[in-house]
């Protein structure tokens, strides 16, 4: 999602400067590649790049083709075969061993251009689906490109009637919104089209409870990832916006006032680092019944055990699911000592949990790193 946010921001800046742009999207990968389907890059006519479609080996050639797309105002499907010797000689085979299909679209002045759909995803704040339609078999046919955005609230479509597969695409987008699993679908007819039906996850919302000095590096690392950060503390001399310039919100609140001031969803992660036992005891009494995906508690394991015992003695029944979603001590075991290293361990654990991964070294992963779209 951060890449999409960066592209939207860069497009707005380019528009203000009167620059023409094109959008390059990795729409399908056969075999292995540095970036998977869904990777995007905005290209301006003067060569500025935002986002990435590879580890750097494809960008130069994509820039040249994007300038042609901007000039002709027609979308172009480009295929790089990094297993081919000729492509390797051009320098596009570094670190890859697959076939990469990239669609390059001109961004016109029309209100329903592809960036409009990306903006809808950014503003949505929840799960969304983007559909990119292209023809591999007939590269001279109309390449509709980024043509549909589906959210829980609405659907925005462009060029679908010309493709002839409008209802199929809407049905498939609804399916992906439900399963939250991207798909590659093929539609046969007068023109055979392939659709990349992409599930877009919302931005992770990180709520840091505790505005001490050790919370500062946590906000910095989370901000690099583009997370939506809120810092909360009951002390008005700590919860100051100037101490946390990267946070979207800085709130002064007691435990019983906190939940009314934040929005929660399945991508919300809490980290409790107030160093105040009673504050965190009261807050966990509020948080545990909400079945949040991640609640991290800074401090030794004995502290967490004492809090859980006190909660149960106060009449709270703690379920197995609630315990599974409570991470204390917080963070992955990477040998952290400093506040910066602890912040790194926390962010890595949150990312692993919300991605349903175990946080082990990729060296020991028995299958491919990336799950393939169907």
Coordinates of C-alpha atoms in Angstrom, one line a residue:
X1 CA 0.0 0.0 0.0
X2 CA 2.8 2.4 0.7
X3 CA 4.0 2.2 -2.9
X4 CA 0.5 3.1 -4.1
X5 CA 0.4 6.1 -1.6
X6 CA 3.8 7.3 -2.8
X7 CA 2.7 7.0 -6.5
X8 CA -0.5 9.0 -5.8
X9 CA 1.5 11.7 -4.1
X10 CA 4.1 11.8 -6.9
X11 CA 1.4 12.0 -9.5
X12 CA -0.2 15.0 -7.8
X13 CA 3.1 16.7 -7.7
X14 CA 3.8 16.0 -11.4
X15 CA 0.4 17.3 -12.4
X16 CA 1.0 20.6 -10.6
X17 CA 4.3 20.8 -12.5
X18 CA 2.6 20.1 -15.8
X19 CA 4.5 16.9 -16.4
X20 CA 3.0 13.9 -18.3
X21 CA 3.2 10.5 -16.7
X22 CA 2.8 6.8 -17.2
X23 CA 2.0 3.9 -14.8
X24 CA 4.0 0.7 -15.1
X25 CA 2.4 -2.3 -13.4
X26 CA 3.8 -5.9 -13.0
X27 CA 0.6 -7.8 -14.1
X28 CA 1.9 -11.4 -14.2
X29 CA 5.1 -13.3 -13.4
X30 CA 6.0 -16.8 -14.5
X31 CA 8.8 -18.2 -12.5
X32 CA 10.8 -16.1 -10.1
X33 CA 11.3 -12.3 -10.0
X34 CA 12.4 -9.7 -7.5
X35 CA 8.9 -8.1 -7.6
X36 CA 5.6 -9.9 -7.9
X37 CA 2.4 -9.0 -9.7
X38 CA 1.1 -5.8 -8.2
X39 CA 4.4 -3.9 -8.1
X40 CA 4.0 -0.4 -9.6
X41 CA 6.1 2.5 -10.7
X42 CA 5.1 6.0 -11.8
X43 CA 7.2 7.4 -14.6
X44 CA 7.3 11.1 -15.5
X45 CA 8.3 12.3 -19.0
X46 CA 11.5 13.8 -17.6
X47 CA 12.5 10.4 -16.1
X48 CA 11.5 10.6 -12.4
X49 CA 10.6 7.2 -11.0
X50 CA 8.4 6.5 -8.0
X51 CA 7.9 2.9 -6.9
X52 CA 9.7 -0.1 -8.4
X53 CA 9.0 -3.0 -10.8
X54 CA 12.3 -4.8 -10.2
X55 CA 15.5 -4.7 -8.2
X56 CA 16.7 -2.0 -10.7
X57 CA 17.4 -4.1 -13.8
X58 CA 14.2 -3.3 -15.6
X59 CA 13.7 0.3 -14.8
X60 CA 15.9 1.8 -17.5
X61 CA 14.3 -0.1 -20.3
X62 CA 10.8 0.5 -18.8
X63 CA 11.6 4.3 -18.8
X64 CA 12.4 4.3 -22.5
X65 CA 9.2 2.4 -23.3
X66 CA 7.2 4.7 -21.0
X67 CA 8.3 7.8 -22.9
X68 CA 7.0 6.1 -26.1
X69 CA 3.7 5.3 -24.3
X70 CA 3.4 8.9 -23.2
X71 CA 4.1 10.2 -26.7
X72 CA 1.6 7.8 -28.4
X73 CA -0.9 7.8 -25.6
X74 CA -1.5 4.1 -25.9
X75 CA -0.9 1.4 -23.4
X76 CA 1.8 -1.1 -24.1
X77 CA 2.4 -4.6 -22.7
X78 CA 6.1 -5.5 -22.3
X79 CA 7.5 -8.9 -21.6
X80 CA 10.9 -9.6 -20.1
X81 CA 12.2 -13.1 -20.2
X82 CA 15.0 -13.2 -17.7
X83 CA 15.8 -16.8 -18.6
X84 CA 16.6 -15.7 -22.2
X85 CA 20.3 -15.1 -23.0
X86 CA 19.5 -12.0 -25.1
X87 CA 17.6 -10.4 -22.3
X88 CA 20.4 -11.3 -19.8
X89 CA 22.9 -9.5 -22.1
X90 CA 20.7 -6.4 -21.8
X91 CA 21.1 -6.6 -18.0
X92 CA 17.6 -7.6 -17.2
X93 CA 18.4 -11.0 -15.8
X94 CA 20.1 -10.1 -12.6
X95 CA 18.6 -12.1 -9.7
X96 CA 15.6 -13.3 -11.6
X97 CA 14.7 -16.5 -13.4
X98 CA 11.3 -16.0 -14.9
X99 CA 9.1 -14.2 -17.3
X100 CA 7.8 -10.8 -16.2
X101 CA 4.8 -9.1 -17.9
X102 CA 4.6 -5.3 -17.4
X103 CA 1.7 -3.1 -18.6
X104 CA 2.6 0.6 -19.1
X105 CA -0.3 2.9 -19.3
X106 CA -0.4 6.6 -20.2
X107 CA -2.1 8.8 -17.5
X108 CA -4.5 11.1 -19.3
X109 CA -6.3 14.2 -18.1
X110 CA -9.5 12.2 -17.9
X111 CA -11.2 12.0 -14.5
X112 CA -11.3 8.2 -14.6
X113 CA -7.6 7.5 -15.3
X114 CA -5.8 4.7 -13.5
X115 CA -4.5 7.0 -10.7
X116 CA -8.2 7.8 -9.8
X117 CA -8.6 4.1 -9.0
X118 CA -5.4 4.1 -6.9
X119 CA -6.7 7.1 -5.0
X120 CA -9.9 5.3 -4.3
X121 CA -7.8 2.4 -2.7
X122 CA -5.9 4.9 -0.6
X123 CA -9.0 6.7 0.6
X124 CA -10.9 3.5 1.3
X125 CA -9.0 2.5 4.5
X126 CA -10.1 -1.1 4.2
X127 CA -9.7 -4.1 1.9
X128 CA -10.0 -3.3 -1.8
X129 CA -9.6 -5.0 -5.2
X130 CA -7.9 -3.6 -8.3
X131 CA -8.4 -5.2 -11.7
X132 CA -5.9 -4.8 -14.5
X133 CA -6.9 -6.2 -17.8
X134 CA -4.5 -7.0 -20.7
X135 CA -4.0 -9.2 -23.7
X136 CA -0.9 -11.3 -24.0
X137 CA -2.1 -13.1 -27.2
X138 CA -2.9 -10.0 -29.1
X139 CA -0.6 -7.1 -28.0
X140 CA -2.1 -4.8 -30.7
X141 CA -5.6 -5.2 -29.2
X142 CA -7.0 -2.6 -26.8
X143 CA -5.2 -2.9 -23.5
X144 CA -7.8 -1.7 -20.9
X145 CA -5.2 -1.7 -18.1
X146 CA -6.2 -0.6 -14.6
X147 CA -10.0 -0.7 -15.2
X148 CA -11.8 -1.5 -12.0
X149 CA -11.7 -0.8 -8.3
X150 CA -14.0 -2.5 -5.9
X151 CA -14.4 -1.7 -2.2
X152 CA -17.0 -2.6 0.4
X153 CA -18.7 0.7 -0.3
X154 CA -18.6 1.1 -4.1
X155 CA -17.2 0.0 -7.5
X156 CA -15.5 2.4 -9.9
X157 CA -15.0 1.1 -13.4
X158 CA -13.4 2.4 -16.6
X159 CA -13.2 0.9 -20.2
X160 CA -15.0 -2.2 -19.1
X161 CA -17.8 -2.0 -21.7
X162 CA -15.2 -2.0 -24.4
X163 CA -13.6 -5.2 -23.1
X164 CA -16.8 -7.2 -23.3
X165 CA -16.1 -8.9 -19.9
X166 CA -17.6 -6.4 -17.5
X167 CA -19.8 -8.7 -15.5
X168 CA -17.2 -11.4 -15.3
X169 CA -14.7 -8.9 -13.9
X170 CA -17.1 -7.6 -11.3
X171 CA -18.0 -11.1 -10.2
X172 CA -14.3 -12.1 -9.9
X173 CA -13.5 -8.9 -8.1
X174 CA -16.3 -9.6 -5.5
X175 CA -14.9 -13.1 -5.1
X176 CA -11.4 -11.8 -4.4
X177 CA -12.7 -9.1 -2.0
X178 CA -14.4 -12.0 -0.1
X179 CA -11.4 -14.4 -0.1
X180 CA -8.7 -11.7 0.1
X181 CA -6.6 -13.8 -2.3
X182 CA -5.5 -12.3 -5.6
X183 CA -6.2 -14.2 -8.8
X184 CA -5.1 -14.4 -12.5
X185 CA -8.1 -15.1 -14.7
X186 CA -8.3 -15.7 -18.4
X187 CA -11.3 -14.7 -20.5
X188 CA -11.7 -16.2 -24.0
X189 CA -13.7 -14.6 -26.8
X190 CA -13.1 -12.5 -29.9
X191 CA -10.1 -11.1 -28.0
X192 CA -8.5 -13.3 -25.3
X193 CA -7.8 -11.2 -22.2
X194 CA -6.0 -11.9 -18.9
X195 CA -7.1 -10.2 -15.7
X196 CA -4.9 -9.6 -12.7
X197 CA -7.6 -9.4 -9.9
X198 CA -5.5 -8.0 -7.0
X199 CA -6.4 -7.9 -3.4
X200 CA -5.1 -4.7 -1.7
X201 CA -4.6 -4.8 2.0
X202 CA -5.2 -1.6 4.0
X203 CA -2.4 0.2 5.8
X204 CA -1.5 -1.2 9.1
X205 CA -2.6 1.0 12.0
X206 CA -0.1 1.0 14.8
X207 CA -1.3 2.3 18.1
X208 CA 1.5 2.9 20.5
X209 CA 0.4 3.3 24.1
X210 CA 3.2 5.1 25.9
X211 CA 5.1 8.2 24.8
X212 CA 8.5 7.5 26.4
X213 CA 11.8 7.9 24.7
X214 CA 11.7 4.2 23.6
X215 CA 8.5 4.9 21.6
X216 CA 10.4 7.3 19.3
X217 CA 12.4 4.8 17.3
X218 CA 9.2 2.6 17.0
X219 CA 7.4 5.5 15.3
X220 CA 10.4 6.0 13.0
X221 CA 10.6 2.4 11.8
X222 CA 6.9 2.1 11.3
X223 CA 6.8 5.4 9.4
X224 CA 9.3 4.0 6.9
X225 CA 6.8 1.2 6.1
X226 CA 4.0 3.7 5.7
X227 CA 2.0 2.6 8.7
X228 CA -0.7 4.8 10.2
X229 CA 0.7 5.7 13.6
X230 CA -1.1 6.9 16.7
X231 CA 0.7 7.6 20.0
X232 CA -1.3 7.7 23.3
X233 CA -0.2 8.5 26.8
X234 CA -1.9 9.8 29.9
X235 CA 0.9 12.3 30.6
X236 CA 0.5 15.6 28.8
X237 CA 4.2 16.4 29.1
X238 CA 5.1 13.3 27.1
X239 CA 2.3 13.0 24.6
X240 CA 3.4 16.0 22.5
X241 CA 3.2 16.2 18.6
X242 CA 6.7 17.7 18.4
X243 CA 8.1 14.6 20.1
X244 CA 6.4 12.4 17.5
X245 CA 6.2 14.3 14.2
X246 CA 5.8 11.0 12.2
X247 CA 2.6 10.0 14.1
X248 CA -0.7 10.8 12.5
X249 CA -2.2 11.4 15.9
X250 CA -0.8 12.1 19.4
X251 CA -3.5 11.7 22.1
X252 CA -3.6 12.3 25.8
X253 CA -6.0 9.8 27.3
X254 CA -6.6 7.6 30.4
X255 CA -7.3 3.9 29.7
X256 CA -11.1 4.3 29.9
X257 CA -10.9 7.2 27.4
X258 CA -8.7 5.6 24.9
X259 CA -10.9 3.4 22.7
X260 CA -13.4 6.2 22.0
X261 CA -10.6 8.2 20.2
X262 CA -9.3 5.5 17.8
X263 CA -10.7 3.5 15.0
X264 CA -10.1 -0.3 15.1
X265 CA -10.1 -2.9 12.4
X266 CA -8.4 -6.3 11.6
X267 CA -5.2 -4.4 10.6
X268 CA -4.9 -2.6 14.0
X269 CA -1.9 -3.5 16.2
X270 CA -1.5 -2.2 19.8
X271 CA 1.8 -2.0 21.5
X272 CA 1.7 -1.2 25.3
X273 CA 4.9 0.4 26.5
X274 CA 3.9 2.9 29.2
X275 CA 6.1 1.3 31.9
X276 CA 3.0 1.8 34.1
X277 CA 1.6 -1.4 35.4
X278 CA -1.8 -0.1 36.5
X279 CA -2.4 1.8 33.2
X280 CA -1.7 -1.3 31.2
X281 CA -3.7 -3.5 33.5
X282 CA -6.8 -1.3 33.0
X283 CA -6.2 -1.0 29.3
X284 CA -5.9 -4.7 28.7
X285 CA -9.2 -5.2 30.4
X286 CA -10.7 -3.0 27.7
X287 CA -8.6 -4.5 24.8
X288 CA -8.7 -8.2 25.3
X289 CA -12.5 -8.6 24.7
X290 CA -12.2 -6.9 21.3
X291 CA -10.5 -9.9 19.7
X292 CA -7.8 -7.7 18.1
X293 CA -5.2 -9.4 15.9
X294 CA -2.2 -8.1 17.8
X295 CA -1.6 -6.7 21.3
X296 CA 2.0 -6.4 22.3
X297 CA 3.1 -5.9 25.8
X298 CA 6.6 -4.6 26.5
X299 CA 8.4 -6.0 29.5
X300 CA 9.4 -9.4 31.0
X301 CA 7.2 -12.5 30.8
X302 CA 6.6 -12.4 34.5
X303 CA 5.0 -9.0 34.2
X304 CA 2.5 -10.3 31.7
X305 CA 1.7 -13.3 33.9
X306 CA 1.0 -11.0 36.8
X307 CA -1.3 -8.8 34.7
X308 CA -3.3 -11.9 33.5
X309 CA -3.6 -13.2 37.1
X310 CA -4.8 -9.8 38.3
X311 CA -7.4 -9.7 35.5
X312 CA -8.7 -13.1 36.3
X313 CA -8.9 -12.3 40.0
X314 CA -10.9 -9.2 39.0
X315 CA -13.5 -11.5 37.4
X316 CA -12.3 -11.5 33.8
X317 CA -12.4 -14.8 32.0
X318 CA -9.5 -14.9 29.5
X319 CA -10.0 -17.2 26.5
X320 CA -7.4 -19.1 24.5
X321 CA -8.0 -16.8 21.5
X322 CA -7.3 -13.7 23.6
X323 CA -4.0 -15.3 24.8
X324 CA -3.0 -16.1 21.2
X325 CA -3.4 -12.5 20.2
X326 CA -1.4 -11.2 23.2
X327 CA 2.3 -11.0 22.6
X328 CA 4.4 -10.5 25.7
X329 CA 7.3 -10.1 25.8
X330 CA 6.7 -8.2 22.6
X331 CA 8.9 -8.6 19.5
X332 CA 10.8 -11.3 17.7
X333 CA 13.9 -12.9 19.3
X334 CA 16.7 -11.2 17.3
X335 CA 18.9 -10.3 20.3
X336 CA 17.6 -6.8 20.8
X337 CA 19.2 -4.6 23.4
X338 CA 18.8 -0.9 22.5
X339 CA 15.5 0.8 22.0
X340 CA 16.1 0.9 18.2
X341 CA 16.7 -2.8 18.1
X342 CA 13.6 -3.5 20.2
X343 CA 11.6 -1.3 17.9
X344 CA 12.9 -3.4 14.9
X345 CA 11.9 -6.6 16.7
X346 CA 8.4 -5.3 17.4
X347 CA 7.7 -4.1 13.9
X348 CA 9.0 -7.4 12.4
X349 CA 6.7 -9.4 14.7
X350 CA 3.6 -7.2 13.9
X351 CA 4.3 -7.6 10.2
X352 CA 4.7 -11.4 10.5
X353 CA 1.6 -11.8 12.6
X354 CA -0.6 -9.7 10.3
X355 CA 0.8 -11.6 7.3
X356 CA 0.2 -15.0 8.9
X357 CA 3.9 -15.8 8.8
X358 CA 6.1 -17.3 11.5
X359 CA 9.0 -14.9 11.3
X360 CA 11.6 -17.6 10.6
X361 CA 14.6 -17.2 8.3
X362 CA 13.7 -17.6 4.7
X363 CA 16.7 -20.0 4.5
X364 CA 14.5 -22.6 6.1
X365 CA 11.3 -22.0 4.1
X366 CA 10.6 -25.2 2.1
X367 CA 8.6 -23.5 -0.7
X368 CA 8.8 -20.3 -2.8
X369 CA 8.9 -17.0 -0.9
X370 CA 5.9 -15.5 -2.7
X371 CA 2.5 -17.2 -2.9
X372 CA 1.4 -17.4 -6.5
X373 CA -1.9 -15.9 -7.7
X374 CA -4.3 -18.5 -9.1

